[in-house]
XYZ file of C-alpha atoms in Angstrom:
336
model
C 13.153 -8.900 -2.959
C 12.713 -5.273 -4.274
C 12.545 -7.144 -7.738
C 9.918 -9.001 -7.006
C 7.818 -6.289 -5.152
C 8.316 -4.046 -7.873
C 6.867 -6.381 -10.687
C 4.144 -8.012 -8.328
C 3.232 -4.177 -7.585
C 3.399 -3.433 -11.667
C 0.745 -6.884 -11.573
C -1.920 -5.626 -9.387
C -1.543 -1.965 -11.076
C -1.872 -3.507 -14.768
C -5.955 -3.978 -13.401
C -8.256 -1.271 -14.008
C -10.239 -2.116 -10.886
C -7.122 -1.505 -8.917
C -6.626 1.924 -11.166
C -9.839 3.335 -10.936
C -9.881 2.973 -7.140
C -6.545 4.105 -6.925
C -6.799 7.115 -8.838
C -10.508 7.596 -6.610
C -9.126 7.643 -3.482
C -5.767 8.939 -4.182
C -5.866 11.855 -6.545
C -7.480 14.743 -5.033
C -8.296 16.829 -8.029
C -11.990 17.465 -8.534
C -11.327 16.163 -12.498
C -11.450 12.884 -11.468
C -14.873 12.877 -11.072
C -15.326 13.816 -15.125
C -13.326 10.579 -16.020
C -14.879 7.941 -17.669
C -13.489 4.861 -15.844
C -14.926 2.328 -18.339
C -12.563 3.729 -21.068
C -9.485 2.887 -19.227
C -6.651 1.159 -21.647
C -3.074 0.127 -20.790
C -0.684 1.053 -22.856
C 2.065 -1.509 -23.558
C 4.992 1.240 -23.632
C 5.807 0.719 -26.954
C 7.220 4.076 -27.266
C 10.646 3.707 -25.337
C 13.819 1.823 -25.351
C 14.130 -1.678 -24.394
C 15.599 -0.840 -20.951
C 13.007 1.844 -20.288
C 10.373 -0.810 -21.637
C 11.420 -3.132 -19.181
C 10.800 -0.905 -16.243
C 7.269 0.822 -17.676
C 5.600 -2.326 -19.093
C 1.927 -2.452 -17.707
C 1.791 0.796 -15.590
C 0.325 3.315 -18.578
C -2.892 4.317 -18.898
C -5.073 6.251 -21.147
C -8.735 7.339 -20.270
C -11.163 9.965 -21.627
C -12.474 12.807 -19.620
C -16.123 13.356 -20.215
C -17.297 13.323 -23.429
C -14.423 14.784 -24.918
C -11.781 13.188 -26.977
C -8.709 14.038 -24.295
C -6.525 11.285 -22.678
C -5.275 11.538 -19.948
C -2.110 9.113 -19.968
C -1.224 8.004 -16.317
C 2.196 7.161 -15.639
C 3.123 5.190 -12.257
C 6.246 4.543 -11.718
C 6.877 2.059 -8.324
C 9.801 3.642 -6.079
C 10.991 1.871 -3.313
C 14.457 4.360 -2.389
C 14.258 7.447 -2.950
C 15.954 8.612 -5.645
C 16.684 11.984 -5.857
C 17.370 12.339 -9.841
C 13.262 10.924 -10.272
C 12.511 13.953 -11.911
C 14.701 13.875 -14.512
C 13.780 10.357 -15.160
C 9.711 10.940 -14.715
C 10.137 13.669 -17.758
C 12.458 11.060 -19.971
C 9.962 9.215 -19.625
C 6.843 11.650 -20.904
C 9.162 13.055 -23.548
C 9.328 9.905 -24.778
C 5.541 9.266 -24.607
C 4.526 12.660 -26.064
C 7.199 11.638 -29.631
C 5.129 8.705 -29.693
C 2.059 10.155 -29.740
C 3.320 13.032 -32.073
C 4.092 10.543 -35.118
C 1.398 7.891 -34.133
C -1.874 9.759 -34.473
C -3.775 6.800 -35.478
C -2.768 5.092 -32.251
C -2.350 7.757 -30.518
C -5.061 10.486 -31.506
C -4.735 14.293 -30.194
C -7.217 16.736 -28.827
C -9.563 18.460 -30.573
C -7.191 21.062 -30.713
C -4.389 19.126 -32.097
C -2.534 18.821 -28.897
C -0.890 16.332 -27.089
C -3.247 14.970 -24.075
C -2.349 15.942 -20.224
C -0.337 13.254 -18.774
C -0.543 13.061 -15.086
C 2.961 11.170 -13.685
C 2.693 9.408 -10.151
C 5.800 8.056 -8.261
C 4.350 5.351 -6.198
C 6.762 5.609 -2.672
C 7.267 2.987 -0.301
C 10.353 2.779 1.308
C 11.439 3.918 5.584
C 12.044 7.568 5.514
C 10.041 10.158 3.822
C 10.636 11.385 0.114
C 12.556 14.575 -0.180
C 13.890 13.895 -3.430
C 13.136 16.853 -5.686
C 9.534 17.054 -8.080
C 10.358 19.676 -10.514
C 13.022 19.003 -13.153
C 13.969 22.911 -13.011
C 15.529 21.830 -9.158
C 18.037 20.095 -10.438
C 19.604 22.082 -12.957
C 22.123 24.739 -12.276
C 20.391 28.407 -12.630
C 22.985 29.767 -14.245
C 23.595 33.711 -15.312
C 21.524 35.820 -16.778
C 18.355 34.769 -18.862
C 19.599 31.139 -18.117
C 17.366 30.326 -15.671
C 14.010 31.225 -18.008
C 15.564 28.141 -20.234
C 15.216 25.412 -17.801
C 12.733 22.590 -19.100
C 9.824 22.584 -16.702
C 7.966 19.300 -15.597
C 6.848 18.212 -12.224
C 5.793 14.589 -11.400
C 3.120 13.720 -8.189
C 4.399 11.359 -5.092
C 2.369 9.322 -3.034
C 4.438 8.293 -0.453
C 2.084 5.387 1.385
C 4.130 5.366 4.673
C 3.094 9.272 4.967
C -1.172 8.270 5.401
C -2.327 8.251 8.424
C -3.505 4.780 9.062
C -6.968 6.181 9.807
C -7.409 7.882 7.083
C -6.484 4.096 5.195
C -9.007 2.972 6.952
C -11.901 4.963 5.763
C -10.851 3.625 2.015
C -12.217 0.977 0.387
C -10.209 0.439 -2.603
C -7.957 -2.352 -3.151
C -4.716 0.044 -3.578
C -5.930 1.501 0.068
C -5.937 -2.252 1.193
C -2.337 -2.876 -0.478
C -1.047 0.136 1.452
C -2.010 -0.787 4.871
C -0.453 -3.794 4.546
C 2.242 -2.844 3.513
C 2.527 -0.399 6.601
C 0.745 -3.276 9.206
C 2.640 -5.549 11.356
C 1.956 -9.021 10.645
C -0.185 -9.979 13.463
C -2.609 -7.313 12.262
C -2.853 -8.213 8.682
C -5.567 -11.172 8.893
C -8.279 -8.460 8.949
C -6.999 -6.555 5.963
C -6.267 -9.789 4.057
C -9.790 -10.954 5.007
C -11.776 -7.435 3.543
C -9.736 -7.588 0.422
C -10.954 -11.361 -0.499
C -14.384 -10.302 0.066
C -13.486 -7.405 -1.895
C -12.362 -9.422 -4.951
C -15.098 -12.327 -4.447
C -16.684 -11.939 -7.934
C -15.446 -13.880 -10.795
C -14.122 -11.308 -13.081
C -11.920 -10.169 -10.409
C -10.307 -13.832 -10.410
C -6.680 -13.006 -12.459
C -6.398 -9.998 -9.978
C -7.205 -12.009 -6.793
C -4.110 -14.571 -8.097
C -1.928 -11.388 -8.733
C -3.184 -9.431 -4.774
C -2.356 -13.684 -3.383
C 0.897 -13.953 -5.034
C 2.016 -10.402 -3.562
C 1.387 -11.387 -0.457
C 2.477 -14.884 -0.134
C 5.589 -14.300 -2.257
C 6.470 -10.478 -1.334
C 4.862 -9.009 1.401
C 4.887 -12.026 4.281
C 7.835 -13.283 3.474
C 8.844 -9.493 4.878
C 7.099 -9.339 7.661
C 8.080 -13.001 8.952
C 11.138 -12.175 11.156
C 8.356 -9.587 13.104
C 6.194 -12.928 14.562
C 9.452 -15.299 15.090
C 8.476 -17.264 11.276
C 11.942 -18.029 10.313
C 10.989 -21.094 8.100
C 8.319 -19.064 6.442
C 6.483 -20.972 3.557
C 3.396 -22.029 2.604
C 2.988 -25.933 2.000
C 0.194 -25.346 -0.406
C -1.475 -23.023 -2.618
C -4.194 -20.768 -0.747
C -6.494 -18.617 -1.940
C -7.099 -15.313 0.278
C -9.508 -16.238 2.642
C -7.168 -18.943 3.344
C -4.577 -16.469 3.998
C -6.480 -14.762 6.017
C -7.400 -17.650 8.317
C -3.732 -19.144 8.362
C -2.377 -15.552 9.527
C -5.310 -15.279 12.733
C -4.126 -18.158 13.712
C -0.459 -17.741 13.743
C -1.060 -14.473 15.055
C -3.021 -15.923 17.927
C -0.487 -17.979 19.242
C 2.433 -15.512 18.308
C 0.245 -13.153 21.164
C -0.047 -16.304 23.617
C 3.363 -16.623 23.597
C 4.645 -12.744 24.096
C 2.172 -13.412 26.869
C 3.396 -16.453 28.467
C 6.383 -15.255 27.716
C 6.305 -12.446 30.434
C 4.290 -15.065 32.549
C 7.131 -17.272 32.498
C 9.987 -14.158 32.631
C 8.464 -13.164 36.158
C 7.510 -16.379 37.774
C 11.182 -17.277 37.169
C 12.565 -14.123 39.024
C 10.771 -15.728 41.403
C 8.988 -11.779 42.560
C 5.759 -10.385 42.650
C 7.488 -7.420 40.575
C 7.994 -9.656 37.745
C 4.934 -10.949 37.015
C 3.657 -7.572 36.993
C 6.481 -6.204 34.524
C 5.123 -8.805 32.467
C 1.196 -7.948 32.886
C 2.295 -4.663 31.842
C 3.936 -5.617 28.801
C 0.985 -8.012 27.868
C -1.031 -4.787 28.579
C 0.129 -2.942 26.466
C 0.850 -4.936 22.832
C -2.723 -6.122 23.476
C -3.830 -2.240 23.355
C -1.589 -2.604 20.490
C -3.966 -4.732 18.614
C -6.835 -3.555 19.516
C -6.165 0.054 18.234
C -5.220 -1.703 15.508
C -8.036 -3.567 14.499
C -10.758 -1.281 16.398
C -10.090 2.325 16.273
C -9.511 4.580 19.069
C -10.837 2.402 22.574
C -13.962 4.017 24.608
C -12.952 4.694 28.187
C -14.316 1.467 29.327
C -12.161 -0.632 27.525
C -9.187 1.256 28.625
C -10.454 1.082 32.011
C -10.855 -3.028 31.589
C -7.331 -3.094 30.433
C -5.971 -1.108 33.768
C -7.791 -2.878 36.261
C -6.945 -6.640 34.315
C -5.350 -9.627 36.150
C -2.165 -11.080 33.830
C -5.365 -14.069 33.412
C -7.769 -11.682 31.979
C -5.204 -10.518 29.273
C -4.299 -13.727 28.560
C -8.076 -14.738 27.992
C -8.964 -11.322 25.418
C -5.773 -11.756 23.507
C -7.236 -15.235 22.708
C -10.559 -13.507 21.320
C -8.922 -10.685 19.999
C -8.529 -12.364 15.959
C -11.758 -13.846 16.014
C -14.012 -11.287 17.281
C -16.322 -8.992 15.529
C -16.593 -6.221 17.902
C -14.898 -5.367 21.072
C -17.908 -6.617 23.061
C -17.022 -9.501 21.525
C -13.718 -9.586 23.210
C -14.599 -8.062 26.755
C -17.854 -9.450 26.926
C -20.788 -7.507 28.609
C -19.153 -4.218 31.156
């Protein structure tokens, strides 16, 4: 499974659309706004070792900044353990870039003061716990006596470890890399919604080979990892869908996957035969339905919390079954 996240992630990343977004939202540097998006390339990491090859392929980039001939060469590299020698890897990785570029001018060209170009590397994290794994090379070599310590090669690589967002702050994004990352974080009853916003996101026909590579990732990666969450043991899709198919198919499921946790509780305290279990039960509906709505609203306005105190175990019932198809929590409530 890691295999195949790892190259469907590599997929979506080899589009510039997905790039430019991701480096928008992501990279808070204020040179970003200076880059000239339409200029991005891939590079085809031609300059390393077949096993090296094999796990760069796809996720280099070049792109000028302003109107001057510098390149700034991203390198993502798509982490799902931490790994705590990634900094010696990250600079194997640009040394072997920057010999490239040293003996391939043509290629390759360097600034206008015969440099080599900047080259900005990005681990792309996640995985459960949080990175700790050290980011400059210099950490992991001994210090030594002495002078020894001034010898240690310095290089320091970025992380962007996705489970570490606030979800709100995902929200206010609009890229599809923002999109991927919630997701990847969501449970699976709230993904319809995300699934939904990035198929409108990708409607226009040139973003057609990227809207195959975003539906294979989730059909093939993501929901196949989420099943076990919503009771989908036999998890597979009968046919190809495109996204707004997805999007449907997973309201739906996640409809009735609600219905049941709630008649599930119904049925848990009508058989202990006591007042005491129904309500255990109403409470537990209560609260995975504030769940979802959090999820899929925002923060709730006092009257909706005060709706979801005062409901029967009926009236939960009745909004979880509006709940995936409503616009606006109005929508589900009704007037109040």
């Amino acid at each position: 499974m890691r295999r195949k996240n790892d190259a469907a992630y590599k997929s979506m990343f080899s589009h510039s659309f997905v790039v430019k977004g991701f480096l928008h939202d992501f990279i808070r540097e204020d040179w970003i706004a200076q880059l000239d998006f339409s200029s991005l390339e891939r590079i085809n990491g031609n300059y390393v070792n077949d096993h090296l090859r094999e796990q760069m392929n796809d996720v280099v980039w070049k792109v000028r900044l302003a109107d001057r001939e510098l390149y700034i060469c991203i390198l993502i590299e798509f982490q799902s353990r931490i790994d705590h020698s990634m900094a010696l890897r990250v600079a194997n990785y640009v040394t072997q870039l920057y010999l490239d570029l040293g003996k391939n001018r043509k290629n390759f060209p360097l600034t206008a003061s015969g440099k080599l170009p900047p080259v900005l590397p990005i681990v792309l994290y996640n995985g459960e716990p949080r990175w700790n794994a050290p980011l400059e090379l210099e950490e992991l070599i001994e210090p030594g006596p002495g002078r020894l310590p001034d010898f240690r090669p310095h290089m320091r690589y970025l992380v962007l470890d996705e489970r570490a967002i606030p979800e709100e702050d995902l929200q206010k994004l609009k890229s599809v890399a923002a999109a991927i990352f919630r997701l990847e974080k969501a449970h699976a009853a709230e993904c319809d919604g995300i699934v939904h916003d990035l198929a409108c996101c990708l409607a226009a026909p040139e973003h057609a080979e990227l809207r195959r590579d975003v539906n294979a990732w989730i059909t093939r990666v993501l929901l196949p990892s989420k099943a076990s969450e919503m009771g989908w043991q036999d998890w597979k899709l009968d046919r190809e869908i495109d996204l707004e198919g997805v999007a449907t198919m997973l309201a739906n499921r996640a409809q009735r996957w609600n219905q049941e946790l709630l008649q599930k509780g119904e049925a848990q305290g009508l058989e202990k035969g006591r007042e005491e279990g129904r309500e255990e039960g109403r409470i537990e509906g209560q609260a995975m339905l504030r769940h979802l709505l959090v999820l899929r609203y925002g923060q709730l306005p006092d009257w909706v919390e005060m709706q979801l105190k005062e409901a029967t175990f009926d009236q939960l019932k009745s909004w979880s079954a509006q709940i995936f198809s409503a616009a606006t929590l109005k929508d589900v409530f009704g007037p109040h």
